[in-house]
Coordinates of C-alpha atoms and ligand atoms in Angstrom, one line a residue:
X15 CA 6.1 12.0 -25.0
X16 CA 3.6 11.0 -22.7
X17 CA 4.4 11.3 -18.7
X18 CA 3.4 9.4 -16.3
X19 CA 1.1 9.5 -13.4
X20 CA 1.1 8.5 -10.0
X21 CA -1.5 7.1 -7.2
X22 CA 0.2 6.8 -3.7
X23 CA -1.3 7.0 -0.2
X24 CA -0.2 9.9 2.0
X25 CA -0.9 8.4 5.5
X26 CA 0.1 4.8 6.6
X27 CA -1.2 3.2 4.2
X28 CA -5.5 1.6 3.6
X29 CA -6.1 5.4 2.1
X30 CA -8.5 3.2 0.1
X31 CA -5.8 2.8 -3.2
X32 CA -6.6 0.0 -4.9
X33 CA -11.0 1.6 -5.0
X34 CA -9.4 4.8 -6.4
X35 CA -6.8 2.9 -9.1
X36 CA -9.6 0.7 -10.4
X37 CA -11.8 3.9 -10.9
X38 CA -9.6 5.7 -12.8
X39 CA -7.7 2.8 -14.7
X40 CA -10.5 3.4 -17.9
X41 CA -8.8 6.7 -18.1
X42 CA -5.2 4.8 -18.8
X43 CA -3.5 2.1 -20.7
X44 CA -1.2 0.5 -18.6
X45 CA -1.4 0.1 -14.3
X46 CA 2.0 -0.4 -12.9
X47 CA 2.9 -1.1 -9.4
X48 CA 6.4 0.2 -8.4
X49 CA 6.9 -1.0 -4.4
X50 CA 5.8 -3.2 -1.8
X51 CA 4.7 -6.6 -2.0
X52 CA 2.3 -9.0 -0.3
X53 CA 2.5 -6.5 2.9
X54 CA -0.5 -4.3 0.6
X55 CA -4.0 -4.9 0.7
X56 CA -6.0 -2.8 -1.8
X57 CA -9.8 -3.8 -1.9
X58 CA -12.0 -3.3 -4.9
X59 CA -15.9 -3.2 -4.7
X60 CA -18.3 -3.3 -7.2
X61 CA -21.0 -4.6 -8.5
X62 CA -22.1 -6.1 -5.0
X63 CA -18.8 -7.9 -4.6
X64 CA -15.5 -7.3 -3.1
X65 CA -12.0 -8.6 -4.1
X66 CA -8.7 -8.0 -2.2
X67 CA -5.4 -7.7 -4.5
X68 CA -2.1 -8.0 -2.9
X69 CA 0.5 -8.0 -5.3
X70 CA -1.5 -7.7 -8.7
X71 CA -2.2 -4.1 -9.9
X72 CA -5.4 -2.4 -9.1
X73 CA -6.7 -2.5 -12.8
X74 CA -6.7 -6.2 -13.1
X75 CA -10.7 -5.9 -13.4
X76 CA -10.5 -4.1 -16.5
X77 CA -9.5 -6.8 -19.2
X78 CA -8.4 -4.2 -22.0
X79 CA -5.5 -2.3 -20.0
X80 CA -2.3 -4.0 -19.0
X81 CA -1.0 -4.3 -15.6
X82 CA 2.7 -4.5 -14.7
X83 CA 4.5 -5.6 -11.4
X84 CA 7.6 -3.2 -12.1
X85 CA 10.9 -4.4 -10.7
X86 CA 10.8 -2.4 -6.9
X87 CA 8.2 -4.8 -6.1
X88 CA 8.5 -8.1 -4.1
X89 CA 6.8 -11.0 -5.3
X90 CA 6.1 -14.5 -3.0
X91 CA 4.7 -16.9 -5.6
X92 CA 2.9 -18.8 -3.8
X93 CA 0.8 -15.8 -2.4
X94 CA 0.6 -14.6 -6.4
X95 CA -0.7 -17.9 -7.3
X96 CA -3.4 -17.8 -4.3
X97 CA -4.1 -14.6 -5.8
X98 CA -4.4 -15.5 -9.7
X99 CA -6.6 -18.5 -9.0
X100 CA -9.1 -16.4 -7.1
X101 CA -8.8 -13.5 -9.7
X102 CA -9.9 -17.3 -12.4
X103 CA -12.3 -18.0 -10.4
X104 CA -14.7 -14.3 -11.0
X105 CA -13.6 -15.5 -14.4
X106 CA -11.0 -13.0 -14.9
X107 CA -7.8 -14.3 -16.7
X108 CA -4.6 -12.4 -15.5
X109 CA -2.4 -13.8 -18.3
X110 CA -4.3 -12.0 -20.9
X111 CA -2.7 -8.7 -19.7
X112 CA -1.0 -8.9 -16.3
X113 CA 3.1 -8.7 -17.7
X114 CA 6.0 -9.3 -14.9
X115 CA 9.6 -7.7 -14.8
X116 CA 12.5 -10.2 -14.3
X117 CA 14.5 -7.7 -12.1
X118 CA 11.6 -8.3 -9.2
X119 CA 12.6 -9.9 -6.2
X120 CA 11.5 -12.8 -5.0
X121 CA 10.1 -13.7 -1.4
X122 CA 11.2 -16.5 -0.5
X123 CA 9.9 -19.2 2.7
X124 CA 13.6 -19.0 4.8
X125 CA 12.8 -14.8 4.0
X126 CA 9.0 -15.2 5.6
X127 CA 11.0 -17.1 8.5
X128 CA 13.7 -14.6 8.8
X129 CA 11.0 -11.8 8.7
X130 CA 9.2 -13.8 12.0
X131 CA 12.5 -14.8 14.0
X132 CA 13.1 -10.6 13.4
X133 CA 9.7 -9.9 14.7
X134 CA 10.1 -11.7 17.7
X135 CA 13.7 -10.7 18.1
X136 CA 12.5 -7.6 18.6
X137 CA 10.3 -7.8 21.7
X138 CA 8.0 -4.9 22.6
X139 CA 9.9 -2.9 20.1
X140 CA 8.2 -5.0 17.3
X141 CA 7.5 -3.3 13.8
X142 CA 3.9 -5.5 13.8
X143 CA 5.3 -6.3 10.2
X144 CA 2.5 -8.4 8.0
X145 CA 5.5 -11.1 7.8
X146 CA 5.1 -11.8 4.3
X147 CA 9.3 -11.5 4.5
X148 CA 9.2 -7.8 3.0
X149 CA 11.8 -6.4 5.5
X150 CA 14.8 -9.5 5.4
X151 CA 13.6 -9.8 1.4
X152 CA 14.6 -6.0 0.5
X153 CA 17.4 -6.3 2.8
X154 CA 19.1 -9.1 0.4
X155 CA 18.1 -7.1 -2.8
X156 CA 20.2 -3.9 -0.8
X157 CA 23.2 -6.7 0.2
X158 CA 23.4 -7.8 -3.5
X159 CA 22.2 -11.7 -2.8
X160 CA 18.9 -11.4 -3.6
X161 CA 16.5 -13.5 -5.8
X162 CA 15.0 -12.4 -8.9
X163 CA 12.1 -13.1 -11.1
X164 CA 14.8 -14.0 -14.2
X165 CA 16.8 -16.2 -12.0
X166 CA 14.1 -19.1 -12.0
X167 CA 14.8 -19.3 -15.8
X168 CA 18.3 -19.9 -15.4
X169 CA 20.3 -23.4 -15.2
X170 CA 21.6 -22.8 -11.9
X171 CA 18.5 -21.6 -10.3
X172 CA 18.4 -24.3 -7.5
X173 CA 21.7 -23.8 -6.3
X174 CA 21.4 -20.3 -6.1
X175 CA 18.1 -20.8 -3.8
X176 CA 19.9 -23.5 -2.2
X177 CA 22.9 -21.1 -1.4
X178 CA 20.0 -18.1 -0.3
X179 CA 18.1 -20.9 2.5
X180 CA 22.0 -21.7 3.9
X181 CA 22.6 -18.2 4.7
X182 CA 19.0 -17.9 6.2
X183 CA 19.4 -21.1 8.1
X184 CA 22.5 -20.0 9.6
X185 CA 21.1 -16.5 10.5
X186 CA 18.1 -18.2 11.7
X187 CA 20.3 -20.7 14.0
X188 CA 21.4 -18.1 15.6
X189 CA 18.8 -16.6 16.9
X190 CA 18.2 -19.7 17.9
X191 CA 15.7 -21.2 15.8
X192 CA 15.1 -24.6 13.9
X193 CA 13.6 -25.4 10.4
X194 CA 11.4 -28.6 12.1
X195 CA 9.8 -25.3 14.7
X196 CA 8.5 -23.2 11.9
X197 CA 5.5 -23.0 10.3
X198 CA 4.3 -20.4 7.9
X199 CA 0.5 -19.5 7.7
X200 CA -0.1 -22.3 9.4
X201 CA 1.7 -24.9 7.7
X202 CA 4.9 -26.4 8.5
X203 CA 7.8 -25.1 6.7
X204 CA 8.9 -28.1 4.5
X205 CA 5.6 -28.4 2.9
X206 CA 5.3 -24.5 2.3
X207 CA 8.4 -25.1 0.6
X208 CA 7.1 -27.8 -1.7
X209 CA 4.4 -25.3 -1.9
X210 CA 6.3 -22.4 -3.1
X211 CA 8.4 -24.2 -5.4
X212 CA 5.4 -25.8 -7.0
X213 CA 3.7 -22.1 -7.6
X214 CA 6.9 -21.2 -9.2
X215 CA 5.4 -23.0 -12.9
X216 CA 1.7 -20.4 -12.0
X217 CA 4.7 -17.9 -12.5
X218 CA 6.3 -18.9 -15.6
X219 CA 2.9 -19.1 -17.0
X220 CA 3.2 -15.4 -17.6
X221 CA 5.1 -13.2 -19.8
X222 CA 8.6 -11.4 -18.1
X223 CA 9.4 -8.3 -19.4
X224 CA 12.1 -5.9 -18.8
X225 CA 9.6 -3.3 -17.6
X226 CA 11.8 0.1 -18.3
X227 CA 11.9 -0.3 -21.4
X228 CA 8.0 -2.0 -21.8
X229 CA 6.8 1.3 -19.9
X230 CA 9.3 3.7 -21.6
X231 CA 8.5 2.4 -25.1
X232 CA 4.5 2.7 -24.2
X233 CA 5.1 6.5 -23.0
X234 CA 6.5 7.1 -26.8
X235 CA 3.9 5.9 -28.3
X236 CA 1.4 7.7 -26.3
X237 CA -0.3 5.3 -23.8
X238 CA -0.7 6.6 -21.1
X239 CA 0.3 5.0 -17.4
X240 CA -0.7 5.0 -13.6
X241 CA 2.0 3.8 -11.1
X242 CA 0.2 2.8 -8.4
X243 CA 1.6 2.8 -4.8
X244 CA 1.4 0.6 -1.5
X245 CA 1.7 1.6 1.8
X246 CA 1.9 5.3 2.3
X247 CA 4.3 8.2 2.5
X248 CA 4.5 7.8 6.4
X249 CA 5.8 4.1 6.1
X250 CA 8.2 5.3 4.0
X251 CA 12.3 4.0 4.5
X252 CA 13.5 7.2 4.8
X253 CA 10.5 9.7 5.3
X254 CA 8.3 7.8 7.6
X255 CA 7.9 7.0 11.0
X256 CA 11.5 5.2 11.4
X257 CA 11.9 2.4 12.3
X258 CA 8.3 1.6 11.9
X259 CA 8.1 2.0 8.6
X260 CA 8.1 -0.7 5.6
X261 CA 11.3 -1.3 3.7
X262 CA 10.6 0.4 0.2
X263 CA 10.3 4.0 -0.9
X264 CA 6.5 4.6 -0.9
X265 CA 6.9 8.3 -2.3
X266 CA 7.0 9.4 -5.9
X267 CA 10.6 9.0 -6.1
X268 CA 10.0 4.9 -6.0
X269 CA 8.1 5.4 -9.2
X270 CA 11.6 6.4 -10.9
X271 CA 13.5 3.2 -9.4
X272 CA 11.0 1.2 -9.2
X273 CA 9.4 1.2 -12.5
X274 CA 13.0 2.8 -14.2
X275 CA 11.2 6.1 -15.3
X276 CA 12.8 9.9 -15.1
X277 CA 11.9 12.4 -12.6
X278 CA 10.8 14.6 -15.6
X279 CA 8.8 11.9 -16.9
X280 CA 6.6 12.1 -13.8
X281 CA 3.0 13.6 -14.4
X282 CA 0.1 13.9 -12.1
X283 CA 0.4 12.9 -8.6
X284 CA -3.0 11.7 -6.7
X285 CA -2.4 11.7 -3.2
X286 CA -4.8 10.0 -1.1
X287 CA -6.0 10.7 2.5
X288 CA -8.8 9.4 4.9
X289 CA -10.7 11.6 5.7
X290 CA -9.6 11.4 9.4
X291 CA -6.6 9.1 10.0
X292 CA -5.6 5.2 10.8
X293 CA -2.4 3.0 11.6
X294 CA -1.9 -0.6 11.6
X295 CA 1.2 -2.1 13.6
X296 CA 2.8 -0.5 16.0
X297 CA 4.8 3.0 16.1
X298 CA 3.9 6.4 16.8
X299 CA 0.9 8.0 15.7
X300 CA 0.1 11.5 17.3
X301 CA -3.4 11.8 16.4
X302 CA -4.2 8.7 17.6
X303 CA -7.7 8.1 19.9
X304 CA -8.2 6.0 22.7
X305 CA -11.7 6.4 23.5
X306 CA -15.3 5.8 22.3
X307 CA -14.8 8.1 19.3
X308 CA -11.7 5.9 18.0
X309 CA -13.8 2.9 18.5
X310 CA -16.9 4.7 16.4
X311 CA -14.4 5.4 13.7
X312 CA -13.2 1.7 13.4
X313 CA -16.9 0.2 13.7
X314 CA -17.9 2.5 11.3
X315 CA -15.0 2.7 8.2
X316 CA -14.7 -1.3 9.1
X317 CA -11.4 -0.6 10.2
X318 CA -9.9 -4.0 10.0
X319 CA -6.9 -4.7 8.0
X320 CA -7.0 -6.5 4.4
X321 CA -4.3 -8.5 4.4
X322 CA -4.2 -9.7 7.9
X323 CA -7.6 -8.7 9.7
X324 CA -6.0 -6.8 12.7
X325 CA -7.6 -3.4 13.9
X326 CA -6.4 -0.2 12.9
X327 CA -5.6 2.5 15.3
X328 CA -8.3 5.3 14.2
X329 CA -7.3 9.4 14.7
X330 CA -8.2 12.3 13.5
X331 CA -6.7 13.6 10.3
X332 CA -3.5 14.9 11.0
X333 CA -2.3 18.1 8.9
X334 CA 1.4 17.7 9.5
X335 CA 1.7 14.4 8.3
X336 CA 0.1 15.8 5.7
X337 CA 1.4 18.8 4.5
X338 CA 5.0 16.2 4.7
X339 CA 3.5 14.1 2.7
X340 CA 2.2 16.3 0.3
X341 CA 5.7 18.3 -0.4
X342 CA 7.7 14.8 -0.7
X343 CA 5.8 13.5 -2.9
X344 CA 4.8 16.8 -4.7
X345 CA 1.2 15.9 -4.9
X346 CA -0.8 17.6 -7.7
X347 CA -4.7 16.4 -6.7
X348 CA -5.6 15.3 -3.6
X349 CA -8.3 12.6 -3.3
X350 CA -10.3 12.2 0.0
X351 CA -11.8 9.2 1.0
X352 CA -13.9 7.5 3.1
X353 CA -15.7 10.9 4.0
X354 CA -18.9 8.7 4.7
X355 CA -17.4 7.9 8.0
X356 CA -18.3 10.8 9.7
X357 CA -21.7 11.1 8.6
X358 CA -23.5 11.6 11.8
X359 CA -20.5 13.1 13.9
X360 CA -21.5 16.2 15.6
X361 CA -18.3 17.4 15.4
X362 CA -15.1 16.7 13.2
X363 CA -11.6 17.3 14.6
X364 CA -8.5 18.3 12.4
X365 CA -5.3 18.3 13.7
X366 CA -4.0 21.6 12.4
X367 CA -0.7 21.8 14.6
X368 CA 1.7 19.7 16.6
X369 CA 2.8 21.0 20.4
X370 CA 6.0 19.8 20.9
X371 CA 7.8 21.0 24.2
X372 CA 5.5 24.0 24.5
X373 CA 6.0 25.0 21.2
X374 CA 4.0 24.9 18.0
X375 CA 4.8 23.5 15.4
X376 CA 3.7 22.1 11.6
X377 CA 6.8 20.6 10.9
X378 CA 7.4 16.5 11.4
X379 CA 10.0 16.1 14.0
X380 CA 12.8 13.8 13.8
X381 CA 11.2 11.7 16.2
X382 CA 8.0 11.4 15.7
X383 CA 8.0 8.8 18.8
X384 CA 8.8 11.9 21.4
X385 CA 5.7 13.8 23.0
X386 CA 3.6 15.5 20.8
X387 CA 0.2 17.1 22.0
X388 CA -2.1 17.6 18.6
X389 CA -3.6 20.8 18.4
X390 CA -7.0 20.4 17.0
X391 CA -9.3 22.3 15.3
X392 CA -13.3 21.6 15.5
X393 CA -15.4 21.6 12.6
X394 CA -18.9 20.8 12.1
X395 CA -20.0 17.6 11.4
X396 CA -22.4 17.1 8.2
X397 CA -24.5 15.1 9.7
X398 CA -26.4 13.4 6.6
X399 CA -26.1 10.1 4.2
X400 CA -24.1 10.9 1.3
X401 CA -25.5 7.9 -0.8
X402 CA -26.9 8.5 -4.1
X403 CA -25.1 11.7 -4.1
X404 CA -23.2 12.0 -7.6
X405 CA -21.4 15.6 -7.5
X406 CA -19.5 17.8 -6.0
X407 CA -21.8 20.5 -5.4
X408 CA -24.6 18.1 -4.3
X409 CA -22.6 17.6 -0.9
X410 CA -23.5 18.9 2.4
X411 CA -21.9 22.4 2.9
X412 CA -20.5 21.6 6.1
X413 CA -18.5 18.5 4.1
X414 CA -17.1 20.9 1.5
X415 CA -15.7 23.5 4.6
X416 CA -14.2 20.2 5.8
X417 CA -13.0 19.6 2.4
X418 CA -12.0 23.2 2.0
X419 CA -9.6 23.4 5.3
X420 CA -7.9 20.6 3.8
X421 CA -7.4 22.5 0.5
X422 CA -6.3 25.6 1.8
X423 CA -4.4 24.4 4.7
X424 CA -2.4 22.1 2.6
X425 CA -2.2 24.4 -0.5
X426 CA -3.4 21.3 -2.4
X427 CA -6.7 21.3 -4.2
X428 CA -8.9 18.0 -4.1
X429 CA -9.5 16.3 -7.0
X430 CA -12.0 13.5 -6.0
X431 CA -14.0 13.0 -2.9
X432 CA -15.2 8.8 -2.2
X433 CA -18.2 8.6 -0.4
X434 CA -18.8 4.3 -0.3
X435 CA -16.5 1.3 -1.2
X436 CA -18.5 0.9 -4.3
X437 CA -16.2 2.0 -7.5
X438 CA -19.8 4.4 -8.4
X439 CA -19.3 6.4 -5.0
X440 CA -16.9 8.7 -6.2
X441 CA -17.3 12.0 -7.0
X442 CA -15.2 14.2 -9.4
X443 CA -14.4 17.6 -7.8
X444 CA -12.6 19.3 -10.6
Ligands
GDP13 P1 -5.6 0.5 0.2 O1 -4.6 -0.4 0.9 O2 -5.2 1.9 0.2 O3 -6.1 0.0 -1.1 O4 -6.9 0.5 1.2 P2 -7.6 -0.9 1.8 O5 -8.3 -1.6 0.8 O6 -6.6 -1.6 2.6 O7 -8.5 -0.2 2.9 C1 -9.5 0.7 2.5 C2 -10.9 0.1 3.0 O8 -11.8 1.2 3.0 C3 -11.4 -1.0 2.1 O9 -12.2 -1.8 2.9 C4 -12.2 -0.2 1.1 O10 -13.3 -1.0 0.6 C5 -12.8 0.9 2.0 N1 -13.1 2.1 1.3 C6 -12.5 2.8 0.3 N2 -13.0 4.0 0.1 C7 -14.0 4.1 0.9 C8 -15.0 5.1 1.2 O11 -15.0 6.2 0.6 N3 -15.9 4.9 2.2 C9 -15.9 3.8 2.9 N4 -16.8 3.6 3.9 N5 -15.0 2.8 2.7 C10 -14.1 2.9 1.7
IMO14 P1 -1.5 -1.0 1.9 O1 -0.8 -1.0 0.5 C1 -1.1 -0.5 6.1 C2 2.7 -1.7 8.0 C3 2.7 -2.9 8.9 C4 3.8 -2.6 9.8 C5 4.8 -1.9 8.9 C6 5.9 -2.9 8.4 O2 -2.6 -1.9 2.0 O3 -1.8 0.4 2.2 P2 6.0 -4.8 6.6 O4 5.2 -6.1 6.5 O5 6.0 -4.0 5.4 O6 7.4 -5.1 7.1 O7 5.3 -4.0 7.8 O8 4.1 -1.4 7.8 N1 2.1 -2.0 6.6 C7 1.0 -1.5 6.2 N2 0.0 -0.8 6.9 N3 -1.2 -0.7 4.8 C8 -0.3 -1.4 4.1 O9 -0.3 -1.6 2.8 C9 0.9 -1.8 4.8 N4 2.0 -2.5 4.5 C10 2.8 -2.6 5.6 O10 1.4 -3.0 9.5 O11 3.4 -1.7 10.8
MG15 MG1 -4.6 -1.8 2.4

């Protein structure tokens, strides 16, 4: 039997995924997403264009495979149906092979509300969530009152949303909001709801499958399967930088609840890095810079998130993040990306060590919030273009010591270097 392997981002999250998914996806069958929701943002170039997917699979380009949303993931219709009719229009047709489990979870408008009201709540101590409703929406799937994908089928469908809004309306009332105050993406809250309830038939337009079984079965006969991941291992529930993380489990063990697959049915395990380091929202982030050479990084690796345009926080690479990320997700091939960044930087910095209370350290501290002084190591910049360049050995040497330190220091080797956005800027290490 067939296992199955895994893409995931190591850092918090924009490692460049969804580029990396679509490039390998003619090596597999079947793409299957396992977490997350409309929060992600995983951009695809080719070809001279560029095409943002949010809740659809990474391999959606490639008309032969089939792409599942596996049941960890949260779905908001209305943003899948924004999504499918721009996917129609570059005359792509996601019903042909894009297959939907019933136990996913449904986003719901009062859940976008709740996930705002929350925000707000909150004060300087804000997550800067995406508010797609991803926190309050895994929160009712935990509290056993969630929505799913099968329940729109059912007879009683309405009155169980019905019931779902009254709870939310009375949460929401008292934190002292209204229904008539809210609007969502710009449009008041009544009509999204007309909205949502009308993208519910774009839904039903595709096929629902119990996908443990669909992705079990395929692993017996052979095909062979890439989970893909959202987010990354530092927004993780439980391993991340709590409480700003996202509400999922971003690490390999969401493949197994998320997608209903053993642990020993886990295979390969690509984990993705930037070549130096970025956040989006708020929350700690110890290689963070706040000078020119931050701003260079943004200008330059177009820093700017995909789902809701803000800036990312840029930083150098940071090897105990890592090194963490590496060992909790038991990563097999590491995959650099966005090396092109750094092309004419005199001088690359790697974060090698944390300084925590005068002492050094490489392991991530409970806190990662308390004061942590980055010890950084310099390395020479490569100073050249990269484009055009198609293998490994073709790169500058000072690029593969970068690359090398990486290895060595994380005991990982890299698998694939990704030099441009395009999907033909990659190169294959081993
Ligand atoms: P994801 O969420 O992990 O899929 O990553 P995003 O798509 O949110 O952010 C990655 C950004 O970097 C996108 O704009 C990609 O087009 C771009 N990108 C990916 N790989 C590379 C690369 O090797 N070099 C450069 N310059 N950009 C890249
Ligand atoms: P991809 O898959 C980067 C961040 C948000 C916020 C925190 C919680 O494109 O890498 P949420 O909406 O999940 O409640 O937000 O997590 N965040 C991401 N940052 N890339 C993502 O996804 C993210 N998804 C959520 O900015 O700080
Ligand atoms: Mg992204």
């Amino acid at each position: 039997m067939n296992k199955i392997d895994v893409l995931l981002g190591l850092q918090w999250g924009d490692e460049g995924k969804g580029k990396i998914v679509d490039v390998l996806t003619p090596q597999y069958d079947i793409i299957a997403r396992f977490q997350g929701g409309p929060n992600a943002g995983h951009t695809l170039e080719f070809q001279g264009t560029k095409h943002v997917l949010n809740i659809i699979p990474s391999g959606i380009f490639h008309s032969e495979k089939q792409n599942i949303i596996g049941n960890g993931v949260l779905i908001e219709p209305l943003i899948f149906q924004r999504e499918i009719r721009d996917l129609k229009a570059r005359d792509v047709n996601p019903n042909q092979n894009l297959f939907v489990s019933k136990k996913a979870h449904l986003i719901t408008p009062s859940h976008r509300m709740l996930d705002m009201a929350n925000e707000q709540a909150k004060g300087l101590q804000k997550i800067g969530s995406t508010l797609k409703g991803i926190g309050p929406t895994y929160t009712d799937k935990i509290a056993r009152i969630g929505l799913r994908v099968g329940d729109i089928l059912k007879s009683d469908w309405l009155d169980r949303y019905n019931d779902l809004k009254e709870d939310h309306l009375r949460l929401l009332k008292s934190l002292g909001y209204d229904l008539g105050s809210f609007k969502i993406d710009e449009i008041p809250f009544l009509e999204y709801e007309r909205r949502w309830m009308e993208s519910l038939e774009t839904l039903k337009t595709f096929t629902f499958i119990d996908s443990e079984y669909f992705l079990n079965d395929a692993l017996k006969q052979g095909k062979k399967i890439l989970a893909e991941g959202a987010q990354g291992s530092m927004l993780d529930i439980d391993f991340g930088s709590y409480p700003f993380v996202t509400s999922s489990s971003t690490i390999t063990a969401g493949v197994c609840s998320g997608l209903g697959i053993a642990p020993s049915n886990i295979g390969r395990v690509y984990g993705l890095c930037k070549a130096y380091c970025t956040r989006v929202g708020s929350g700690p982030f110890p290689t963070e810079l706040f000078d020119e050479t931050g701003d260079r990084l943004r200008q330059a690796g177009r820093e700017f998130g995909s789902t809701t345009g803000r800036p990312r926080r840029c930083g150098w690479i940071d090897i105990p993040a890592l090194n963490y990320a590496c060992m909790l997700n038991g990563v097999t091939d590491l995959v650099v990306t966005k090396v092109d960044v750094m092309n004419d930087f005199d001088t690359v910095k790697m974060c090698v060590k944390y300084k925590i209370e005068g002492k050094e350290t490489l392991q991530i501290p409970y806190d990662l919030g308390e004061k942590i002084e980055p010890i950084l190591q310099n390395y020479q910049g490569w100073n050249s273009n990269l484009q055009g360049i198609k293998t490994y050995n073709e790169l500058p040497s000072d690029l593969k010591d970068y690359i090398k330190a990486i290895e060595d220091i994380t005991g990982v080797k890299v698998a694939i270097v990704s030099t441009s956005p395009d999907r033909e800027d990659t190169i294959f290490k081993i």
